[in-house]
CSV table of C-alpha atoms in Angstrom, one decimal:
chain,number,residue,atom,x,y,z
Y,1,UNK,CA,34.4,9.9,-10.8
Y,2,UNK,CA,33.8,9.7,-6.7
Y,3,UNK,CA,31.3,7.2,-5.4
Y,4,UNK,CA,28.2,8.2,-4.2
Y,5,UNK,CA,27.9,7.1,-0.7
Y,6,UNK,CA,24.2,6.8,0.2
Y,7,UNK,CA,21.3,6.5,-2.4
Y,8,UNK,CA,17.4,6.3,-1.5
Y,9,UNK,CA,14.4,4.3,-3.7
Y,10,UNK,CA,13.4,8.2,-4.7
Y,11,UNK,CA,16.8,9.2,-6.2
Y,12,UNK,CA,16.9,5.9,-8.1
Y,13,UNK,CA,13.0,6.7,-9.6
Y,14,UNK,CA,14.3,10.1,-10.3
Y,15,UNK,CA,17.3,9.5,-12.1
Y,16,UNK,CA,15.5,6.8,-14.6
Y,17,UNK,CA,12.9,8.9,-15.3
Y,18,UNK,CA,15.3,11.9,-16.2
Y,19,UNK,CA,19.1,12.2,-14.8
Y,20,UNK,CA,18.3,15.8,-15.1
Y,21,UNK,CA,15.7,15.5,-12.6
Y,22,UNK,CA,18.0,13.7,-10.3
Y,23,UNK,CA,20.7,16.0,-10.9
Y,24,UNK,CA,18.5,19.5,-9.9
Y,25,UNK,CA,17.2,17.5,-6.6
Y,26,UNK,CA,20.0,15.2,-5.1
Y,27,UNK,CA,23.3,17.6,-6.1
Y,28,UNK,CA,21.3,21.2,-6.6
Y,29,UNK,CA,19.0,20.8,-3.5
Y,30,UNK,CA,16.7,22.5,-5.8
Y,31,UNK,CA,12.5,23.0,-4.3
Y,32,UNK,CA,10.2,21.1,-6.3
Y,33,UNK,CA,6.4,22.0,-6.4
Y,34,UNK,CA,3.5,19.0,-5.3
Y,35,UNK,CA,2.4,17.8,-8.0
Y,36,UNK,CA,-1.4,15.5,-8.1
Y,37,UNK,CA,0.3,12.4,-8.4
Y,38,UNK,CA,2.0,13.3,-5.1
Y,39,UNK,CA,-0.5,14.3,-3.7
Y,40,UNK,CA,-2.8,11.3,-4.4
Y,41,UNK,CA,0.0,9.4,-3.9
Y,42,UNK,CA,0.0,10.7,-0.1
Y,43,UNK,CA,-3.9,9.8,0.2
Y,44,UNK,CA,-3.1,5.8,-0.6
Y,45,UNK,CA,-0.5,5.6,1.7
Y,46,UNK,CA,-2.2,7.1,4.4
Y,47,UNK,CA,-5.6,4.7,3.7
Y,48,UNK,CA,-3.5,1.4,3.4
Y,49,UNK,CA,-1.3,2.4,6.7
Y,50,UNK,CA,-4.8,3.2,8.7
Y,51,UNK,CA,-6.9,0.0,7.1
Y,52,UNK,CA,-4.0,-2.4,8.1
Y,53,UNK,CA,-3.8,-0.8,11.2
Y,54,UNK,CA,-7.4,-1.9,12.5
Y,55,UNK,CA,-8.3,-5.3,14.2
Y,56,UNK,CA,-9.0,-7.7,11.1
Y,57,UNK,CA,-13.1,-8.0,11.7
Y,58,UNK,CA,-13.1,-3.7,11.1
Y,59,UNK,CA,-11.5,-4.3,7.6
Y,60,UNK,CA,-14.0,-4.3,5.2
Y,61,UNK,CA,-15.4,-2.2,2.2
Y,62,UNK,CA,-17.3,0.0,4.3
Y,63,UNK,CA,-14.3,1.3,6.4
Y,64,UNK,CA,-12.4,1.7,2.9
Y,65,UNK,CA,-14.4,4.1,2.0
Y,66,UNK,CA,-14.5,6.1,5.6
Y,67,UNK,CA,-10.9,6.0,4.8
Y,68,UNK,CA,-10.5,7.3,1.8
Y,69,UNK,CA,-13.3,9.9,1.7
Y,70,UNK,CA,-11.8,11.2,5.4
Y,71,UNK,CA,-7.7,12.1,3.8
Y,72,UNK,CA,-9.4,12.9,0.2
Y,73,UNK,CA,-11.4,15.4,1.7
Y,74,UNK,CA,-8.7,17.2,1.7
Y,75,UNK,CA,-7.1,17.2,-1.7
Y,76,UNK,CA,-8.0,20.6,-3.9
Y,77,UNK,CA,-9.2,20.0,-6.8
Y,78,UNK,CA,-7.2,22.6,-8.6
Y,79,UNK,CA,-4.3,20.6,-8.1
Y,80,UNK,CA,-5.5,18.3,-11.4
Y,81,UNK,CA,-5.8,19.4,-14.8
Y,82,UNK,CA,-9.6,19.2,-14.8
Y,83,UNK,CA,-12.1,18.6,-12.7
Y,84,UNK,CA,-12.8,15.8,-14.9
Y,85,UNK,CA,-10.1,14.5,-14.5
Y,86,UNK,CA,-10.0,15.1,-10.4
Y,87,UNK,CA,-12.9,12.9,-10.5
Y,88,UNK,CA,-11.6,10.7,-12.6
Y,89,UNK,CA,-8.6,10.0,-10.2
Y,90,UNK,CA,-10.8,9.2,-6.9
Y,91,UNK,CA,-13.2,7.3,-8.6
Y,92,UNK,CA,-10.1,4.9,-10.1
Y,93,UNK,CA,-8.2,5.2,-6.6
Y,94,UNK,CA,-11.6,4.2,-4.6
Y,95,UNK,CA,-12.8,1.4,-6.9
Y,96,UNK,CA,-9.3,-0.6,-7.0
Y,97,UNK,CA,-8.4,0.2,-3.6
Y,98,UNK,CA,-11.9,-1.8,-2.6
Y,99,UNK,CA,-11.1,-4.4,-5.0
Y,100,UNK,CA,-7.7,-4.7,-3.7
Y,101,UNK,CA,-7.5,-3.9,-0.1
Y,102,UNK,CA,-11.1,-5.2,1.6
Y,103,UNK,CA,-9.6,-9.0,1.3
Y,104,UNK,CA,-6.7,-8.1,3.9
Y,105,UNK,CA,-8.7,-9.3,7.2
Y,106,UNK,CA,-5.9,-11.8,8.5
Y,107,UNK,CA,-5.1,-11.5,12.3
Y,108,UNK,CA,-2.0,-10.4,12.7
Y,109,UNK,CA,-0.9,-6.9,11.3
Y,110,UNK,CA,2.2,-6.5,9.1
Y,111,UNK,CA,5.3,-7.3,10.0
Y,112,UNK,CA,6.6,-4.1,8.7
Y,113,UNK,CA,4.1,-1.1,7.9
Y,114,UNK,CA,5.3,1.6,5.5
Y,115,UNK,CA,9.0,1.2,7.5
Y,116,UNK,CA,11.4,2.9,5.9
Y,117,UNK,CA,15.1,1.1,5.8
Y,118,UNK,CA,18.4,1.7,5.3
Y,119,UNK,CA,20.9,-0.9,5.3
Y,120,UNK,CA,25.0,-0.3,3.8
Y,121,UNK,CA,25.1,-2.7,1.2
Y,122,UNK,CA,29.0,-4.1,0.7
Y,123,UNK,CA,29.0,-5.4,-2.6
Y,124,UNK,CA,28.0,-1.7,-3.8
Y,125,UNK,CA,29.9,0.1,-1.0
Y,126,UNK,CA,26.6,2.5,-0.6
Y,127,UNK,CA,24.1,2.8,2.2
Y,128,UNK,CA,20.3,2.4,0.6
Y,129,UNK,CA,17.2,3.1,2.0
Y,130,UNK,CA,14.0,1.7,0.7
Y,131,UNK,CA,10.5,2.0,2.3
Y,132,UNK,CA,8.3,-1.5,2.9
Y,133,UNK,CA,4.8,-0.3,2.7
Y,134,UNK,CA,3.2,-3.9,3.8
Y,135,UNK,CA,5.0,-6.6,4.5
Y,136,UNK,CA,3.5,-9.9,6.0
Y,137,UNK,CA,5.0,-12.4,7.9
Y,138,UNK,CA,4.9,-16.2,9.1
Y,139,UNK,CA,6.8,-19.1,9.5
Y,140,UNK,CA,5.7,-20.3,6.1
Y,141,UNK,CA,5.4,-16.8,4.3
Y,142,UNK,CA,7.1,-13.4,3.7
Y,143,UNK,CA,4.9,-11.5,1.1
Y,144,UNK,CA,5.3,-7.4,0.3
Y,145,UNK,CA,3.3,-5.7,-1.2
Y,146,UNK,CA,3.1,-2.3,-2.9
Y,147,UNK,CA,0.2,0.2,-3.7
Y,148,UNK,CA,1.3,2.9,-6.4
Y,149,UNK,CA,-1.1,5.5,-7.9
Y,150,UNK,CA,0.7,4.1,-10.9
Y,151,UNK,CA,4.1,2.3,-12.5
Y,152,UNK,CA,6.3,2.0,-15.3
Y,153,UNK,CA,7.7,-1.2,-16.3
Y,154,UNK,CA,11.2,0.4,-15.4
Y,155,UNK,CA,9.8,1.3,-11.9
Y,156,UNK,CA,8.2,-2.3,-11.5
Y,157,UNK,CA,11.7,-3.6,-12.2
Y,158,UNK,CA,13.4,-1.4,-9.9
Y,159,UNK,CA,11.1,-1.8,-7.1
Y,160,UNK,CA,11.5,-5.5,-7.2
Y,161,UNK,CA,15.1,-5.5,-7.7
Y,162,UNK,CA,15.7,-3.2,-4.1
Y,163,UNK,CA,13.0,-5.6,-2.4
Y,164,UNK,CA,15.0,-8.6,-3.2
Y,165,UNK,CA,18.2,-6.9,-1.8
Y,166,UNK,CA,16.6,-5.5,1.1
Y,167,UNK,CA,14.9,-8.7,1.9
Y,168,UNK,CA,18.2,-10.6,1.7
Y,169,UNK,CA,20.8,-8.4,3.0
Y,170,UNK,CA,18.3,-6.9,6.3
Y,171,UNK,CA,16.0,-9.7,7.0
Y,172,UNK,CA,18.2,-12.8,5.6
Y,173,UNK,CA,14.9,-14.1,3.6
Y,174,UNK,CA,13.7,-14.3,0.4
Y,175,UNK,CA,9.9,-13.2,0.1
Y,176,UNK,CA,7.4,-16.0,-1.3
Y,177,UNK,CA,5.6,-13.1,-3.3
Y,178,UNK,CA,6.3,-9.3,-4.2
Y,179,UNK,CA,2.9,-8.0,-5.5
Y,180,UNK,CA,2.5,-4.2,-6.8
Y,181,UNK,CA,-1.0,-3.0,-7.0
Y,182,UNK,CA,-1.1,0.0,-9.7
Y,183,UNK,CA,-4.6,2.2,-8.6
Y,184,UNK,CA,-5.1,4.3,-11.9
Y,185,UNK,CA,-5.4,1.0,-13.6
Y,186,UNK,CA,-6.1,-1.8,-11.6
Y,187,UNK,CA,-3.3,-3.8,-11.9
Y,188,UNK,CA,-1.9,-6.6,-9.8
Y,189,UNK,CA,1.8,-7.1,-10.8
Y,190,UNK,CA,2.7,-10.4,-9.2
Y,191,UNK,CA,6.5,-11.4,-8.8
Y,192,UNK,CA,7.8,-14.7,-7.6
Y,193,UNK,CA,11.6,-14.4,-6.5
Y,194,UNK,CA,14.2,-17.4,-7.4
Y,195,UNK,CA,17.7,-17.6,-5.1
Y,196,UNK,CA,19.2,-16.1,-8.6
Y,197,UNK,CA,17.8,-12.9,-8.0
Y,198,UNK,CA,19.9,-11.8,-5.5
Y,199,UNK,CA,22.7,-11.2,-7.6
Y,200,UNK,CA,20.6,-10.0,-10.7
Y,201,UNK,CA,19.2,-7.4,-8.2
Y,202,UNK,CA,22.9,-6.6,-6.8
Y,203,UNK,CA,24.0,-6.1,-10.1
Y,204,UNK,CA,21.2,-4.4,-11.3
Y,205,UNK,CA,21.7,-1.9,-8.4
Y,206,UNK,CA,25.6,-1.6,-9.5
Y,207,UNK,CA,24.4,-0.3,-12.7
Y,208,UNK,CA,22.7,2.3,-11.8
Y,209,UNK,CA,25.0,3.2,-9.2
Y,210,UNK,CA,28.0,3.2,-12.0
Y,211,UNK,CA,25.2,5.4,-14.0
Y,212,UNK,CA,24.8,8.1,-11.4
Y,213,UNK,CA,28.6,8.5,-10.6
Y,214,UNK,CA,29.5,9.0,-14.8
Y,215,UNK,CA,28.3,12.8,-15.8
Y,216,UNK,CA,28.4,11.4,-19.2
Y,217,UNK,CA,24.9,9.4,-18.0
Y,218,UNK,CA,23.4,12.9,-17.4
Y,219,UNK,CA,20.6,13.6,-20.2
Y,220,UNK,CA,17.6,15.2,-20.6
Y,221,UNK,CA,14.5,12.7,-21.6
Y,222,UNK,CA,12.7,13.0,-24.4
Y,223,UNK,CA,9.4,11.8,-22.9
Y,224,UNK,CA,7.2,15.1,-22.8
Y,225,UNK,CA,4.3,14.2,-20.7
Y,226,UNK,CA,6.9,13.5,-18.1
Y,227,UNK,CA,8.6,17.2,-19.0
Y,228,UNK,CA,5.1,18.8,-18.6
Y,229,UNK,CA,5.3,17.0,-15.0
Y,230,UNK,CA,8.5,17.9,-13.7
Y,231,UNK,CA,8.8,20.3,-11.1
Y,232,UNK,CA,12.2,21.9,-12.7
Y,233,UNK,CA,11.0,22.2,-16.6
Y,234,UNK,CA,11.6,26.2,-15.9
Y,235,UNK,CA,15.1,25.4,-14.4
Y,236,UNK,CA,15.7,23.1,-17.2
Y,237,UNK,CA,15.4,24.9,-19.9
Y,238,UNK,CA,17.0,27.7,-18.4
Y,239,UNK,CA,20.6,26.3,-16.7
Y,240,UNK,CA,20.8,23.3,-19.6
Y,241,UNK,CA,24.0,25.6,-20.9
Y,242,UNK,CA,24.9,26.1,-17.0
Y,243,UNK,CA,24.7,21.8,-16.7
Y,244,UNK,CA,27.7,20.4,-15.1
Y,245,UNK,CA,27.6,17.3,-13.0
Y,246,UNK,CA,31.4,16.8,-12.9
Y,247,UNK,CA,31.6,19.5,-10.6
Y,248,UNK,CA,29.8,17.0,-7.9
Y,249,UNK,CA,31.1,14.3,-9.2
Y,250,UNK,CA,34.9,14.2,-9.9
């Protein structure tokens, strides 16, 4: 097997949810459509950058909803399975993002605002890049925080796992709290990090890097809502005789 010598959050979220996935984007450069969750995806970030980005007394409900209804505007609806369920999505993204977001009025902004890193990490011998979308800082406090249009449990863990790292190995702190918001369902996922989770997160980290460098890893998953998803169902069904990851990775 060689080593893989640079991996980012995205890879690692592809590859759990199918190593075929991973395999038609990182080593076959493959296209992929937008899909809504994308999409939507695109629309929180871009409300939670510009609401953090105002003075603290201009954060409030009303400018939440400027927000959102200004970068939904332009979201087709023909991107969703229904228009049901279109409206389904904006009225779930708008309610929880109010809930969630309109409390945020401290002075200061963010210490980091969807800043993407990348840091070589030694104990994996890899270079990883990871994106803090809010991260707030004091003197008596580090706190990062996440807003997803939605998470698995395996996600949730892998998130927090690269946030400990990052948060150690770049900024030589541990965070008081890691909070991930999930929009569809209104979720507040609250972790509180202990000095052992350093090296539960390095050698979670080394296990999916060990993962991604051994072909024999490489499967397609069995989850279908996930294959009715994917970008590359078409390519998958048609080059799974044609599948050969040893030829990237030995």
């Amino acid at each position: 097997m060689n080593q893989i010598q640079s991996i980012t959050e995205e890879n690692l979220k592809d590859f759990i949810i199918c190593p075929y996935k991973f395999y038609f984007k990182f080593y076959e450069k493959k296209k992929r459509a937008i899909n809504w969750r994308q999409v939507v995806q695109h629309v929180v970030n871009k409300v939670v950058y510009s609401f953090y980005q105002l003075p603290a007394e201009h954060r409030h409900s009303g400018k939440v909803l400027m927000l959102v209804d200004e970068y939904w505007s332009k979201v087709s609806p023909q991107l969703f399975e229904s228009r049901i369920q279109y409206y389904k999505v904006i009225a779930k993204i708008t309610d929880y993002l109010l809930t969630h977001i309109q409390a945020e009025s401290k002075e200061s902004p963010p210490l980091f605002l969807f800043e993407k890193l990348t840091t070589y990490i030694e104990e994996l011998d890899v270079d990883l890049s990871l994106t803090f979308d809010v991260a707030e800082w004091s003197d008596s406090s580090f706190v990062i925080k996440k807003y997803l249009v939605d998470a698995t449990p395996e996600m949730l863990t892998l998130y927090y796992h690269l946030t400990i790292v990052f948060s150690e190995k770049v900024l030589n702190r541990t965070p008081k709290k890691v909070e991930v918001v999930t929009l569809l369902d209104g979720k507040k996922h609250v972790f509180t990090p202990t000095p052992e989770d350093l090296q539960e997160g390095l050698n979670y980290l080394q296990v999916m890097k060990y993962s991604i460098e051994d072909p024999s890893n490489y499967f397609k998953t069995s989850n279908f809502h996930e294959c009715n998803l994917c970008p590359f169902v078409k390519d998958c069904d048609h080059d799974t005789q044609e599948f050969n990851p040893k030829k990237y990775l030995s």
